[in-house]
Coordinates of N, CA, C and O in Angstrom, one line a residue:
X1 N -1.4 56.5 21.2 CA -3.5 57.2 21.1 C -4.1 56.8 20.4 O -3.3 56.8 18.9
X2 N -5.1 55.7 21.2 CA -6.5 55.3 19.6 C -6.4 56.1 18.6 O -6.6 57.5 19.3
X3 N -6.0 56.3 17.9 CA -7.1 57.5 16.5 C -8.7 58.1 16.8 O -9.1 58.3 16.2
X4 N -9.3 57.0 17.6 CA -10.6 56.7 17.0 C -11.1 57.3 18.9 O -12.2 57.4 18.3
X5 N -10.5 57.3 20.0 CA -10.4 58.5 21.0 C -10.3 60.0 20.5 O -9.2 60.6 20.1
X6 N -11.1 61.0 21.1 CA -11.3 62.4 20.6 C -10.6 63.1 21.9 O -10.8 62.9 22.5
X7 N -10.3 63.7 22.3 CA -8.9 64.5 23.4 C -11.0 65.0 23.8 O -11.3 66.0 23.0
X8 N -11.3 65.0 24.5 CA -12.3 65.4 25.5 C -11.8 67.3 26.3 O -13.2 68.0 27.1
X9 N -10.9 66.9 26.9 CA -10.3 68.7 27.6 C -10.4 69.4 26.7 O -10.1 69.5 25.2
X10 N -10.9 70.8 27.6 CA -11.0 72.2 26.1 C -12.5 72.3 25.7 O -11.9 72.9 25.4
X11 N -13.5 71.3 26.1 CA -13.8 71.3 25.6 C -14.9 72.3 25.7 O -15.7 72.4 26.7
X12 N -16.1 73.3 24.4 CA -16.3 74.1 24.7 C -18.1 74.0 24.7 O -17.5 73.7 23.3
X13 N -19.1 73.3 25.0 CA -19.6 73.6 25.9 C -18.6 72.1 26.6 O -18.1 71.3 26.0
X14 N -18.0 72.0 28.2 CA -17.5 70.7 29.0 C -18.0 69.5 28.0 O -18.8 69.5 27.7
X15 N -17.2 68.4 28.7 CA -17.2 67.3 27.6 C -18.3 66.4 28.8 O -18.4 66.5 29.4
X16 N -19.1 65.9 27.6 CA -20.3 64.9 28.7 C -20.6 63.6 29.5 O -20.1 63.2 29.0
X17 N -21.6 62.7 30.0 CA -21.3 61.8 30.7 C -21.3 61.5 28.9 O -20.4 59.7 29.1
X18 N -21.9 61.1 28.1 CA -22.4 60.4 26.7 C -21.2 60.3 26.4 O -20.2 59.5 26.0
X19 N -20.8 61.3 25.8 CA -18.3 61.9 25.4 C -17.4 61.6 26.6 O -16.7 60.1 25.8
X20 N -17.5 60.8 26.9 CA -16.9 60.4 28.5 C -16.7 58.9 28.2 O -16.1 58.3 27.6
X21 N -18.7 58.3 27.7 CA -18.9 57.0 28.1 C -18.3 56.4 26.9 O -17.6 55.6 26.5
X22 N -18.5 57.0 25.9 CA -18.2 56.7 24.3 C -16.3 56.8 23.9 O -16.5 55.4 23.4
X23 N -15.7 57.5 24.3 CA -14.3 57.6 24.1 C -13.7 55.9 25.4 O -12.9 55.6 25.1
X24 N -14.4 56.3 25.9 CA -14.5 54.7 26.7 C -14.6 53.5 27.0 O -13.5 52.9 26.9
X25 N -15.7 54.0 26.7 CA -16.2 51.7 25.0 C -15.0 51.7 24.5 O -14.6 51.1 24.0
X26 N -14.7 53.3 23.2 CA -13.6 53.5 22.6 C -11.9 52.3 22.5 O -11.6 52.0 22.7
X27 N -12.3 52.9 24.1 CA -10.2 53.0 24.5 C -10.8 51.4 25.1 O -10.2 50.2 24.7
X28 N -11.7 50.9 25.7 CA -11.8 49.5 25.8 C -11.8 48.3 25.0 O -11.5 47.8 25.0
X29 N -12.9 48.6 24.2 CA -13.0 48.1 21.9 C -11.4 48.0 21.9 O -11.0 46.7 21.7
X30 N -10.4 49.0 21.7 CA -10.0 49.0 20.7 C -8.0 47.7 22.2 O -8.0 46.9 21.3
X31 N -8.5 48.0 23.0 CA -8.1 47.2 24.2 C -7.8 45.8 24.2 O -6.8 45.2 24.0
X32 N -9.0 45.1 23.6 CA -9.7 44.0 24.0 C -9.9 43.3 22.8 O -9.8 42.6 22.3
X33 N -9.7 43.8 21.7 CA -8.9 44.1 20.7 C -10.5 42.9 20.0 O -11.0 42.6 19.5
X34 N -11.7 44.5 20.3 CA -13.0 43.4 20.0 C -13.5 44.4 19.0 O -13.7 45.5 19.0
X35 N -14.0 43.9 18.3 CA -14.5 44.1 17.1 C -16.4 44.4 17.4 O -16.8 45.7 16.6
X36 N -16.5 43.8 18.3 CA -17.9 43.4 18.4 C -18.2 43.5 20.4 O -17.3 42.7 20.6
X37 N -19.0 43.5 20.9 CA -19.7 42.9 22.1 C -20.2 42.2 22.3 O -21.3 42.2 21.3
X38 N -20.2 41.0 22.5 CA -20.9 39.4 22.4 C -21.6 39.9 24.0 O -21.2 40.1 24.5
X39 N -22.2 38.6 24.9 CA -23.2 38.6 25.5 C -21.9 38.1 26.1 O -22.1 38.2 27.6
X40 N -20.9 37.1 26.0 CA -20.1 36.5 26.1 C -18.3 37.8 27.3 O -18.3 37.4 28.2
X41 N -18.7 38.3 26.6 CA -17.9 39.6 26.2 C -18.6 41.1 27.6 O -18.4 41.5 28.1
X42 N -19.8 41.0 26.9 CA -20.7 42.4 27.7 C -19.9 42.2 29.1 O -20.1 43.7 29.4
X43 N -20.2 41.9 30.5 CA -20.4 42.1 31.4 C -18.9 42.8 31.6 O -19.0 43.9 33.2
X44 N -17.7 42.5 30.8 CA -16.2 42.4 31.7 C -16.2 44.1 30.9 O -15.4 45.0 31.6
X45 N -16.4 44.1 29.8 CA -16.5 45.6 28.6 C -17.0 46.6 28.8 O -17.0 47.5 30.1
X46 N -18.3 46.6 29.9 CA -19.5 47.1 30.7 C -18.6 48.1 32.1 O -18.5 48.5 32.6
X47 N -18.4 46.2 33.6 CA -17.2 46.5 34.5 C -16.6 48.2 33.8 O -15.9 48.7 34.3
X48 N -15.4 47.3 32.4 CA -14.3 48.2 32.2 C -14.8 49.7 31.6 O -13.8 50.3 32.2
X49 N -15.9 49.7 31.0 CA -16.2 51.6 30.3 C -16.7 52.0 32.2 O -15.9 53.2 31.6
X50 N -17.1 51.8 32.7 CA -17.2 52.3 34.1 C -16.2 52.6 34.4 O -15.8 53.9 34.9
X51 N -15.7 52.1 35.1 CA -14.1 52.8 35.3 C -13.6 53.8 34.9 O -13.1 54.5 35.6
X52 N -13.7 53.2 33.3 CA -12.3 54.3 32.8 C -13.5 55.0 32.6 O -12.7 56.7 32.1
X53 N -14.6 55.2 32.2 CA -15.2 56.6 32.4 C -15.4 57.0 33.7 O -15.4 58.2 33.8
X54 N -15.9 57.1 34.9 CA -15.6 57.4 35.9 C -13.7 58.5 36.2 O -14.0 59.0 36.7
X55 N -12.6 57.9 35.8 CA -11.6 57.8 36.0 C -11.6 59.2 34.8 O -10.4 60.1 35.2
X56 N -11.8 59.0 33.9 CA -11.5 60.3 33.2 C -12.1 62.0 33.2 O -12.2 62.6 33.3
X57 N -13.9 61.1 33.9 CA -14.9 62.6 34.9 C -13.3 63.2 35.7 O -13.3 64.0 36.2
X58 N -12.6 61.9 37.0 CA -12.3 62.3 37.3 C -10.8 63.6 37.4 O -10.1 64.4 37.4
X59 N -9.8 62.6 35.5 CA -9.1 63.6 35.4 C -8.9 64.8 35.2 O -8.7 65.8 34.6
X60 N -10.5 64.6 34.3 CA -11.3 66.8 34.0 C -11.1 67.1 34.5 O -11.0 68.5 33.9
X61 N -11.8 66.3 35.6 CA -11.5 68.2 36.7 C -10.8 68.3 37.0 O -10.7 69.2 37.9
X62 N -9.5 67.4 37.4 CA -8.5 68.1 38.1 C -7.3 68.2 37.2 O -6.6 68.8 38.2
X63 N -7.8 68.3 35.8 CA -6.7 69.2 34.9 C -7.6 70.7 34.7 O -7.7 71.2 35.6
X64 N -6.0 71.5 34.3 CA -6.2 72.6 34.7 C -6.5 72.7 32.7 O -7.1 72.0 32.2
X65 N -7.4 74.0 32.6 CA -7.9 75.0 32.1 C -7.4 74.4 30.4 O -6.2 75.3 30.9
X66 N -7.7 74.3 29.9 CA -6.5 73.9 28.1 C -6.4 75.6 28.0 O -7.6 75.7 27.4
X67 N -5.7 75.8 27.6 CA -5.1 77.2 26.3 C -5.5 77.0 25.0 O -6.9 77.9 24.4
X68 N -5.6 76.0 24.5 CA -6.4 76.1 22.9 C -6.8 74.4 23.1 O -7.4 73.3 23.6
X69 N -8.8 74.2 22.8 CA -9.1 73.8 22.7 C -8.4 72.7 21.6 O -7.6 72.3 20.8
X70 N -9.1 71.2 21.5 CA -9.2 70.4 20.7 C -9.2 70.3 19.6 O -9.9 71.1 18.8
X71 N -7.8 69.8 18.3 CA -8.9 69.9 17.5 C -9.9 69.7 16.8 O -10.0 69.7 16.0
X72 N -10.2 68.5 17.5 CA -11.2 67.0 16.3 C -12.2 68.9 17.2 O -12.3 67.9 18.0
X73 N -13.7 67.4 17.3 CA -14.0 67.5 17.5 C -14.6 66.2 17.6 O -14.9 65.2 17.3
X74 N -15.4 66.4 19.0 CA -16.1 64.6 19.5 C -17.2 63.9 18.4 O -17.9 64.4 18.1
X75 N -17.7 63.6 18.3 CA -18.1 62.3 17.4 C -19.5 62.4 17.4 O -20.1 63.2 17.4
X76 N -19.9 62.3 19.1 CA -21.3 62.8 18.9 C -21.7 64.2 18.8 O -22.8 64.8 19.2
X77 N -20.6 65.3 18.8 CA -21.4 66.8 17.6 C -21.5 66.3 16.7 O -21.1 67.7 15.9
X78 N -20.4 65.4 16.0 CA -21.3 65.6 14.9 C -22.4 65.6 14.2 O -23.2 64.3 14.7
X79 N -22.6 66.4 13.3 CA -23.7 66.5 12.9 C -24.2 64.8 11.7 O -25.2 65.2 12.4
X80 N -22.7 65.1 11.3 CA -24.2 63.4 10.8 C -23.7 62.3 11.8 O -24.4 61.6 11.0
X81 N -23.0 62.5 12.2 CA -23.6 61.3 13.9 C -24.1 61.8 14.3 O -25.4 60.8 14.8
X82 N -24.6 62.6 14.6 CA -26.1 63.3 14.7 C -27.6 63.4 14.5 O -28.9 62.4 15.0
X83 N -27.0 62.6 12.3 CA -28.2 62.5 12.1 C -28.8 60.9 12.4 O -29.8 60.2 12.8
X84 N -27.6 60.2 12.0 CA -27.6 58.9 13.0 C -27.8 58.3 13.6 O -28.7 57.3 13.9
X85 N -27.8 58.4 14.8 CA -29.1 58.4 16.2 C -29.7 59.0 15.5 O -30.8 58.4 16.1
X86 N -29.8 60.4 15.5 CA -31.5 60.4 15.2 C -33.0 59.3 14.6 O -33.1 59.5 14.6
X87 N -32.1 59.3 13.0 CA -32.4 58.5 11.7 C -33.4 57.0 13.1 O -33.6 56.1 13.2
X88 N -31.8 56.7 14.1 CA -32.3 54.7 14.3 C -33.6 55.4 15.5 O -34.1 54.2 15.9
X89 N -33.5 56.3 16.5 CA -34.0 56.6 17.9 C -35.4 56.4 17.0 O -36.5 56.3 17.5
X90 N -35.5 57.0 15.4 CA -36.6 56.6 15.2 C -37.6 55.0 14.1 O -38.7 55.1 13.4
X91 N -36.9 54.5 14.7 CA -36.8 52.8 13.7 C -38.2 52.2 14.5 O -38.4 52.7 15.3

């Protein structure tokens, strides 16, 4: 499994669409060998991320409840990431 993708099943509160999208993007970038997304790759990346995010949401909805929460916190829930996002939004 890609080390950059955190487990989303069993989170409290449940995984958000933004967290699912971020995981899908990490997956697409890893599989595609993309360190950045260019204008040439954006259409394919956007389509793949949408498909994978939709499949991920269906998967999370259909799996039984997880007895033990994930060991790692998704990046979008980490204080340092939230601070970085907040700083960029005020630039």
